[in-house]
PDB file of C-alpha atoms in Angstrom:
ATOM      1  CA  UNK A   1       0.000   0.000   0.000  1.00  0.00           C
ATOM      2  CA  UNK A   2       2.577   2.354   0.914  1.00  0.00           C
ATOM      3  CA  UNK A   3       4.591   1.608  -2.451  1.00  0.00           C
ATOM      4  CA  UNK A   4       1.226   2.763  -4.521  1.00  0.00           C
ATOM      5  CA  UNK A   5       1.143   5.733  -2.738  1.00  0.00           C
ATOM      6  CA  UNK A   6       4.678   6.650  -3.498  1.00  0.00           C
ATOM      7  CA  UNK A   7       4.504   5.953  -7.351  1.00  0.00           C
ATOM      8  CA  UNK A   8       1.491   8.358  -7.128  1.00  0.00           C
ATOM      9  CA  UNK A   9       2.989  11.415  -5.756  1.00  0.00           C
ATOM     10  CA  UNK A  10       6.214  10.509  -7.931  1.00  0.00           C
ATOM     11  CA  UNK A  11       3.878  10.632 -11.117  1.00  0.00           C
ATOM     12  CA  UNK A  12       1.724  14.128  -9.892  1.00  0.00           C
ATOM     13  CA  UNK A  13       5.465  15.338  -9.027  1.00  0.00           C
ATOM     14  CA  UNK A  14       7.292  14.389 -12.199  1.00  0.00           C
ATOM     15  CA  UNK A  15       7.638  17.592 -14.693  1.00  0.00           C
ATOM     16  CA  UNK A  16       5.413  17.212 -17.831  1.00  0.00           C
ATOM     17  CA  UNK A  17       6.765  18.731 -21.273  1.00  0.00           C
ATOM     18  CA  UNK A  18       4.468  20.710 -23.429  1.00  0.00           C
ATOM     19  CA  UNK A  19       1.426  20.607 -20.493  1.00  0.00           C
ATOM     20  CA  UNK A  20       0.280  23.294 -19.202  1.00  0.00           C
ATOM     21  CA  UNK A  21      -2.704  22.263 -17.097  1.00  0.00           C
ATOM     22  CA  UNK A  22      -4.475  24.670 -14.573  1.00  0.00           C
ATOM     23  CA  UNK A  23      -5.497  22.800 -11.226  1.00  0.00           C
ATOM     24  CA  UNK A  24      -8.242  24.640  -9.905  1.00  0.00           C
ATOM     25  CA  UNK A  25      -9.265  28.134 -11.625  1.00  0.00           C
ATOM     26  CA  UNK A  26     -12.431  29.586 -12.150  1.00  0.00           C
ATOM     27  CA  UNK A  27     -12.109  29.321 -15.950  1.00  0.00           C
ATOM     28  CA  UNK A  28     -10.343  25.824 -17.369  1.00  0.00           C
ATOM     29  CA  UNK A  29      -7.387  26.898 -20.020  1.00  0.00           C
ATOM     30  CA  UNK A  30      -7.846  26.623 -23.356  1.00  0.00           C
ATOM     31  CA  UNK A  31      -5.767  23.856 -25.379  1.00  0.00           C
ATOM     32  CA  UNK A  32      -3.784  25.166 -28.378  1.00  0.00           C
ATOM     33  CA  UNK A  33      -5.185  22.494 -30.959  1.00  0.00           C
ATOM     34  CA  UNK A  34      -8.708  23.199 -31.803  1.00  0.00           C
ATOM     35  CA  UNK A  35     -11.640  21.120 -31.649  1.00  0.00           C
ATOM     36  CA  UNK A  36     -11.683  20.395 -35.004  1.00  0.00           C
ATOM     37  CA  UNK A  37      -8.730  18.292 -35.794  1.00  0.00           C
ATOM     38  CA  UNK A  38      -9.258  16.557 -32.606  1.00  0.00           C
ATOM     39  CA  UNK A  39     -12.029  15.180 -33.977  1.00  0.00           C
ATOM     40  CA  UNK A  40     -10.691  14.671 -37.079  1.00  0.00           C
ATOM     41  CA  UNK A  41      -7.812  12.438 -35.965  1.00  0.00           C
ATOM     42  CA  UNK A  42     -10.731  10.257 -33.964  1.00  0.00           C
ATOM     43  CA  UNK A  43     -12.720   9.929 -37.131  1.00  0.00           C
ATOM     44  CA  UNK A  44     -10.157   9.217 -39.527  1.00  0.00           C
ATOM     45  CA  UNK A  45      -8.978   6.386 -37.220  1.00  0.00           C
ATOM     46  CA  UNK A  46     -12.411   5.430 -36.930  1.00  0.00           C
ATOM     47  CA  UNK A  47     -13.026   5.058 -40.174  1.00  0.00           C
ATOM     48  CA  UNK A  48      -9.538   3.327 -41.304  1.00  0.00           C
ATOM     49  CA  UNK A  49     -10.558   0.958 -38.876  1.00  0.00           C
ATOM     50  CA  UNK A  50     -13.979   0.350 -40.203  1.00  0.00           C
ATOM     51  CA  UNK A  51     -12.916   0.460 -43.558  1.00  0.00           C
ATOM     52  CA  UNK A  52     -14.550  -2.155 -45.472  1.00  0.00           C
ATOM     53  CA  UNK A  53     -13.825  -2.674 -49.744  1.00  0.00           C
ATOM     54  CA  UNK A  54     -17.034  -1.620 -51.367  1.00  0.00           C
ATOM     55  CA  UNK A  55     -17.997  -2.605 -55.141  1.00  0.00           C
ATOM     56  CA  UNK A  56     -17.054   0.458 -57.207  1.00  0.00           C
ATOM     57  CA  UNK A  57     -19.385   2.187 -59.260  1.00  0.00           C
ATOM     58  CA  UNK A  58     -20.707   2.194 -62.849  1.00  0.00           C
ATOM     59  CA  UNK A  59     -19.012   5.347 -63.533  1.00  0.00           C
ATOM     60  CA  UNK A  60     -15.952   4.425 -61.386  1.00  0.00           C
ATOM     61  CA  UNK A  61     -15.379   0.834 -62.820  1.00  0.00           C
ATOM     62  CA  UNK A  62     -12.821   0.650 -65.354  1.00  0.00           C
ATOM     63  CA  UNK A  63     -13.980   0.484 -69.495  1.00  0.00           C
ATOM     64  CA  UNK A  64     -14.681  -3.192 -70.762  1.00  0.00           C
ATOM     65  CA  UNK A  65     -15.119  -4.329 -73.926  1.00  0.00           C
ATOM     66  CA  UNK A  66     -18.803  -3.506 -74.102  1.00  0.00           C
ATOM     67  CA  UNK A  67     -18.381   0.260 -72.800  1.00  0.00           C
ATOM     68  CA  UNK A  68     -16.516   1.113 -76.115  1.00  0.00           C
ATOM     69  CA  UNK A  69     -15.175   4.758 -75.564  1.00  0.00           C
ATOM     70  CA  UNK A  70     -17.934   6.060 -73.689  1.00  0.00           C
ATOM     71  CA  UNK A  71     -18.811   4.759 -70.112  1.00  0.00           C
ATOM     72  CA  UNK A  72     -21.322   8.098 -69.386  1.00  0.00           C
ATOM     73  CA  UNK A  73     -24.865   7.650 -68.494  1.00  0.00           C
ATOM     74  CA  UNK A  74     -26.763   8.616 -71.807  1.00  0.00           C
ATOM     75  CA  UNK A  75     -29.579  10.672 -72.194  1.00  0.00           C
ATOM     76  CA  UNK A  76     -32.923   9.033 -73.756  1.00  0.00           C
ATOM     77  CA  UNK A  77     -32.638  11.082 -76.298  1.00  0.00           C
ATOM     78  CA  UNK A  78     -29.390  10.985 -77.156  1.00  0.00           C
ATOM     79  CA  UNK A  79     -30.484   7.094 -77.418  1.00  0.00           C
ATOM     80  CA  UNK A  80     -32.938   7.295 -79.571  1.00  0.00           C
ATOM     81  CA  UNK A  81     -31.363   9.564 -81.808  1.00  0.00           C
ATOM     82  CA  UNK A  82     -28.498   7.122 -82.152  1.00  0.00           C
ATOM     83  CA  UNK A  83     -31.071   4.202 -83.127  1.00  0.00           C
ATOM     84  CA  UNK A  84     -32.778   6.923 -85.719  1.00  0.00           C
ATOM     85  CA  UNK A  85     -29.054   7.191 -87.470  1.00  0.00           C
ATOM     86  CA  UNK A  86     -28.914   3.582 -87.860  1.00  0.00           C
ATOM     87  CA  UNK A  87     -32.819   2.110 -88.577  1.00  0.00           C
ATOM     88  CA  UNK A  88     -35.804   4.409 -88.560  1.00  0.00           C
ATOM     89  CA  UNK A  89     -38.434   2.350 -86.948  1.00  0.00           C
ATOM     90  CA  UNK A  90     -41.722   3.283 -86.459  1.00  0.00           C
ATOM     91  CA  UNK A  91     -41.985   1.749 -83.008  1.00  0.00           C
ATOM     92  CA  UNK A  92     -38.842   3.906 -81.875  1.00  0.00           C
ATOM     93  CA  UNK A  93     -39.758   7.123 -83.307  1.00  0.00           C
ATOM     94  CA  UNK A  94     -43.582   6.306 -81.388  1.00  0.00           C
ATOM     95  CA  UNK A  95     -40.938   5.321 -77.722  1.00  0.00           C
ATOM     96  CA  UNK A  96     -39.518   8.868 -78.870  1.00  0.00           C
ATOM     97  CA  UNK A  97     -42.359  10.367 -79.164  1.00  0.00           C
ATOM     98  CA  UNK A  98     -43.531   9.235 -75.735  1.00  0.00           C
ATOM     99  CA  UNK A  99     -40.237   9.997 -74.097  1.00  0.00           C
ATOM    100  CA  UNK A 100     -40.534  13.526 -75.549  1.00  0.00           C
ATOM    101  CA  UNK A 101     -44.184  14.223 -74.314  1.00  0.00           C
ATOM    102  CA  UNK A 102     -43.028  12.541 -71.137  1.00  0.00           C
ATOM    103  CA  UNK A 103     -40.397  15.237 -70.568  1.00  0.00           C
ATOM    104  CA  UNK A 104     -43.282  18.443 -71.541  1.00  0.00           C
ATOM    105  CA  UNK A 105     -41.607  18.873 -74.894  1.00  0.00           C
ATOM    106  CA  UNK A 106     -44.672  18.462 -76.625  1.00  0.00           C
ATOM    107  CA  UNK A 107     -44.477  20.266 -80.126  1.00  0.00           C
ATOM    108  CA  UNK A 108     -41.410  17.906 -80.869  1.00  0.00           C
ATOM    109  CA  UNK A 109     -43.761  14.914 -79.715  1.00  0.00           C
ATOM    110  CA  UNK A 110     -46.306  16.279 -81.833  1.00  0.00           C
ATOM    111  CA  UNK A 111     -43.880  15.996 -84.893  1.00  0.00           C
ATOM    112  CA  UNK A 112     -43.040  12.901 -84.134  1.00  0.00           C
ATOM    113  CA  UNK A 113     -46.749  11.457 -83.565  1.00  0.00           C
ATOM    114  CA  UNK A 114     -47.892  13.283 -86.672  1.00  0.00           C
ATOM    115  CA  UNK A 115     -45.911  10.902 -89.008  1.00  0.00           C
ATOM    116  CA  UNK A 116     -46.977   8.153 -87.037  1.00  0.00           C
ATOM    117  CA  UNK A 117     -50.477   8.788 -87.892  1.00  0.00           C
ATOM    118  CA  UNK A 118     -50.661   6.931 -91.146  1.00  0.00           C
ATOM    119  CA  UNK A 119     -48.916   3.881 -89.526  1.00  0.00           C
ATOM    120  CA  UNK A 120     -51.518   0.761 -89.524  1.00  0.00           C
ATOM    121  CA  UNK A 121     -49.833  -0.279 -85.924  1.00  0.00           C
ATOM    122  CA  UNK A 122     -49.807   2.664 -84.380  1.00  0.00           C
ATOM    123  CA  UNK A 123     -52.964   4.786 -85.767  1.00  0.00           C
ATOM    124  CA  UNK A 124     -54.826   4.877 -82.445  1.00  0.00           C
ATOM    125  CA  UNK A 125     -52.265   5.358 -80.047  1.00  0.00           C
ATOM    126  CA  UNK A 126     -50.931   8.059 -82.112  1.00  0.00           C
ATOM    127  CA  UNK A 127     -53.766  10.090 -82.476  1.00  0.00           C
ATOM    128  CA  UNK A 128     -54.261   9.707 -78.704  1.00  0.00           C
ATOM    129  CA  UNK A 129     -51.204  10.736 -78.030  1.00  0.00           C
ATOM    130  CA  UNK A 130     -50.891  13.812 -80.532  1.00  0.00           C
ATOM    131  CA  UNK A 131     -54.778  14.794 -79.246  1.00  0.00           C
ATOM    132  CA  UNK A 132     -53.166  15.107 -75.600  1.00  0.00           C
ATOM    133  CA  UNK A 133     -49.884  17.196 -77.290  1.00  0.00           C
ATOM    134  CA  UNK A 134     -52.034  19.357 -79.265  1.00  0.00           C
ATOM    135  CA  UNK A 135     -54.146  20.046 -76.419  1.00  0.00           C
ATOM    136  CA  UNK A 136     -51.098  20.794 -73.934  1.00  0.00           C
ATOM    137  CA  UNK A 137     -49.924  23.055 -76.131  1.00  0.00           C
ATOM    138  CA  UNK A 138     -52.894  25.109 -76.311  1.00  0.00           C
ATOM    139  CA  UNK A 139     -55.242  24.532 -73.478  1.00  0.00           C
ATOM    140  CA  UNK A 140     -57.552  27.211 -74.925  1.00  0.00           C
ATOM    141  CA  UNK A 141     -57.779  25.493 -78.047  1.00  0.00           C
ATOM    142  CA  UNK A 142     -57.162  28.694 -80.017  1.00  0.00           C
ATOM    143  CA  UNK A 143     -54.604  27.008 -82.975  1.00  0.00           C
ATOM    144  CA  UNK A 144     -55.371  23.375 -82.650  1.00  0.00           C
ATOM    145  CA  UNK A 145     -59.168  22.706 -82.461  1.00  0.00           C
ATOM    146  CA  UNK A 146     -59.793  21.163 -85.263  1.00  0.00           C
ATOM    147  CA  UNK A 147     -57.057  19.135 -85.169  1.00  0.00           C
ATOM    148  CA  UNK A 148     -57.315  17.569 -81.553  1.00  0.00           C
ATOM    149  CA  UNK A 149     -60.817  17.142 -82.012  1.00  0.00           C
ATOM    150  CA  UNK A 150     -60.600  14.889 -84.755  1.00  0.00           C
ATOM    151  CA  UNK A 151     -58.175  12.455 -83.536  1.00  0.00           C
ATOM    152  CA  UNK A 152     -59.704  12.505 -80.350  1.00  0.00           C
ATOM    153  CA  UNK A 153     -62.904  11.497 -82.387  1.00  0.00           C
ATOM    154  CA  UNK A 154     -61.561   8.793 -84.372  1.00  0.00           C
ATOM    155  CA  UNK A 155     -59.917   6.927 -80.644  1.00  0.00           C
ATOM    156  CA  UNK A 156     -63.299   7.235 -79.593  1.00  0.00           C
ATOM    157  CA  UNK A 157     -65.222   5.477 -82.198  1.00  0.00           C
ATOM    158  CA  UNK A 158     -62.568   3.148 -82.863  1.00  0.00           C
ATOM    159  CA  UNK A 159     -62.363   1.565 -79.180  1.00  0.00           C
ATOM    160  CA  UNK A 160     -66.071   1.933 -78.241  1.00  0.00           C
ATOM    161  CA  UNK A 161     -66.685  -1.781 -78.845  1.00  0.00           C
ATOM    162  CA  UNK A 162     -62.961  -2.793 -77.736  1.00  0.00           C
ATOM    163  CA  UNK A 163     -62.703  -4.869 -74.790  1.00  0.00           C
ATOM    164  CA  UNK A 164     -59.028  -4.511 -74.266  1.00  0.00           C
ATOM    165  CA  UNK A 165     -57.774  -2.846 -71.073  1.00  0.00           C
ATOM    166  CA  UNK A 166     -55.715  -0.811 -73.061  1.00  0.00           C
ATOM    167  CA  UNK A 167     -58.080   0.435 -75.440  1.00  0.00           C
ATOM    168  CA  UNK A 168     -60.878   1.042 -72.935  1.00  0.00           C
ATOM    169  CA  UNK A 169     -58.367   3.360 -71.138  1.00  0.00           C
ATOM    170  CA  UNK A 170     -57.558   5.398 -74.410  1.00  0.00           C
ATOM    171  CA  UNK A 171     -61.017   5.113 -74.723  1.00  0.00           C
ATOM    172  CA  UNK A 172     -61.934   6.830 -71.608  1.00  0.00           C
ATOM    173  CA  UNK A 173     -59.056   9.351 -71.968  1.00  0.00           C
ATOM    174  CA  UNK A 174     -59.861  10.427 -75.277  1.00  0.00           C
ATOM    175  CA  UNK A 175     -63.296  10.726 -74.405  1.00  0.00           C
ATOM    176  CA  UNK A 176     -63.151  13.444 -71.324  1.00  0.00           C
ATOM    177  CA  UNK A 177     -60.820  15.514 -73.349  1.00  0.00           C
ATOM    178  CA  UNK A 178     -63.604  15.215 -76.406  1.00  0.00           C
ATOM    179  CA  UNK A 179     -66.395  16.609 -74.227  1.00  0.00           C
ATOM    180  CA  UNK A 180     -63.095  19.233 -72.341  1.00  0.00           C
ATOM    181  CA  UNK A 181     -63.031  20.270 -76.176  1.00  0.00           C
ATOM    182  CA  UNK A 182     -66.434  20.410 -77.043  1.00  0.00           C
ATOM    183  CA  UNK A 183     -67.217  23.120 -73.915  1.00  0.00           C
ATOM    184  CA  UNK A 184     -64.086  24.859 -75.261  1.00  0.00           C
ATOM    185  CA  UNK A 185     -65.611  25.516 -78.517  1.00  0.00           C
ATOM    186  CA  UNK A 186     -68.807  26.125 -77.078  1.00  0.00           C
ATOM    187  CA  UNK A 187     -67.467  29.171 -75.832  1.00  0.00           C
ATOM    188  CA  UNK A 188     -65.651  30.514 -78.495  1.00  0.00           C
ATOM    189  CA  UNK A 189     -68.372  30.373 -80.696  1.00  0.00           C
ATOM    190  CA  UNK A 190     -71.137  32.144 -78.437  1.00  0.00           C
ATOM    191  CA  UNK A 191     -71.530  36.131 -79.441  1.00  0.00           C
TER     192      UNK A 191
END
């Protein structure tokens, strides 16, 4: 017991270098590090310790094969212009069309779903589409009337009778913004 009590005052007793520590004043003294890299050093040893190898990224992964020269995330667009250079399709220019009215740009959609028109496949879905462009466009119906009207029309009396979920949908669709345009014109027309 003694020798514990010895080795204590020894180590209070023994000069420290670099220290300077106040024992009992009203305000503690201020280190000369500040807080910040304290807690730095404890974070950066926390997290070397925790370190753990994560899978790297697409965009951090080297190139293969497949990546060619460009690894960068490509724009839908971009995409679709890129299958337009090589095959013009007219299921890809209707996916363009859709990505275009998709992303409010609907007078290039309208383009687009204007050629489509004439396509056998794609009549229907076209005009329903194009009748929703026009009509975004021009909410008051000023320029494009005539225009959404009829194709709005034509989806209506072709998929009164269709049964398919799909249809019946367009069907419904087509047929609110019939009666939306009918009201419109209504009002234009009274003096």
């Amino acid at each position: 017991m003694g020798n514990r009590l010895s080795r204590k005052k020894k180590a209070v007793a023994a000069p420290t270098e670099g220290i300077d520590v106040a024992l009992s004043s009203a305000a503690p003294k201020q280190l000369d590090l500040p807080l910040t890299s304290l807690s730095a050093r404890k974070d950066k040893a926390l997290r070397e310790r925790n370190e753990v190898e994560r899978p790297l990224s697409a965009r951090q992964a080297p190139l293969t094969a497949r990546d060619s020269d460009r690894n960068n995330e490509e724009d839908p667009l971009e995409f679709f212009r890129h299958c337009y250079e090589l095959e013009v399709d007219p299921f890809t220019l209707y996916t363009q069309a859709l990505v275009l009215k998709n992303q409010r740009q609907f007078a290039a959609a309208s383009d687009l779903l204007r050629s489509l028109v004439t396509n056998p496949n794609l009549t229907l879905e076209a005009q329903h589409h194009l009748a929703q462009c026009l009509i975004a466009q021009d909410p008051a119906l000023n320029w494009c009337r005539k225009e959404a009207t009829q194709y709005l029309e034509e989806v209506v009396e072709a998929t009164t009778n269709d049964a398919d979920a799909h249809y019946s949908m367009m069907y419904r669709e087509s047929l609110v913004l019939s009666r939306l345009t009918s009201r419109i014109e209504s009002h234009h027309y009274v003096f």
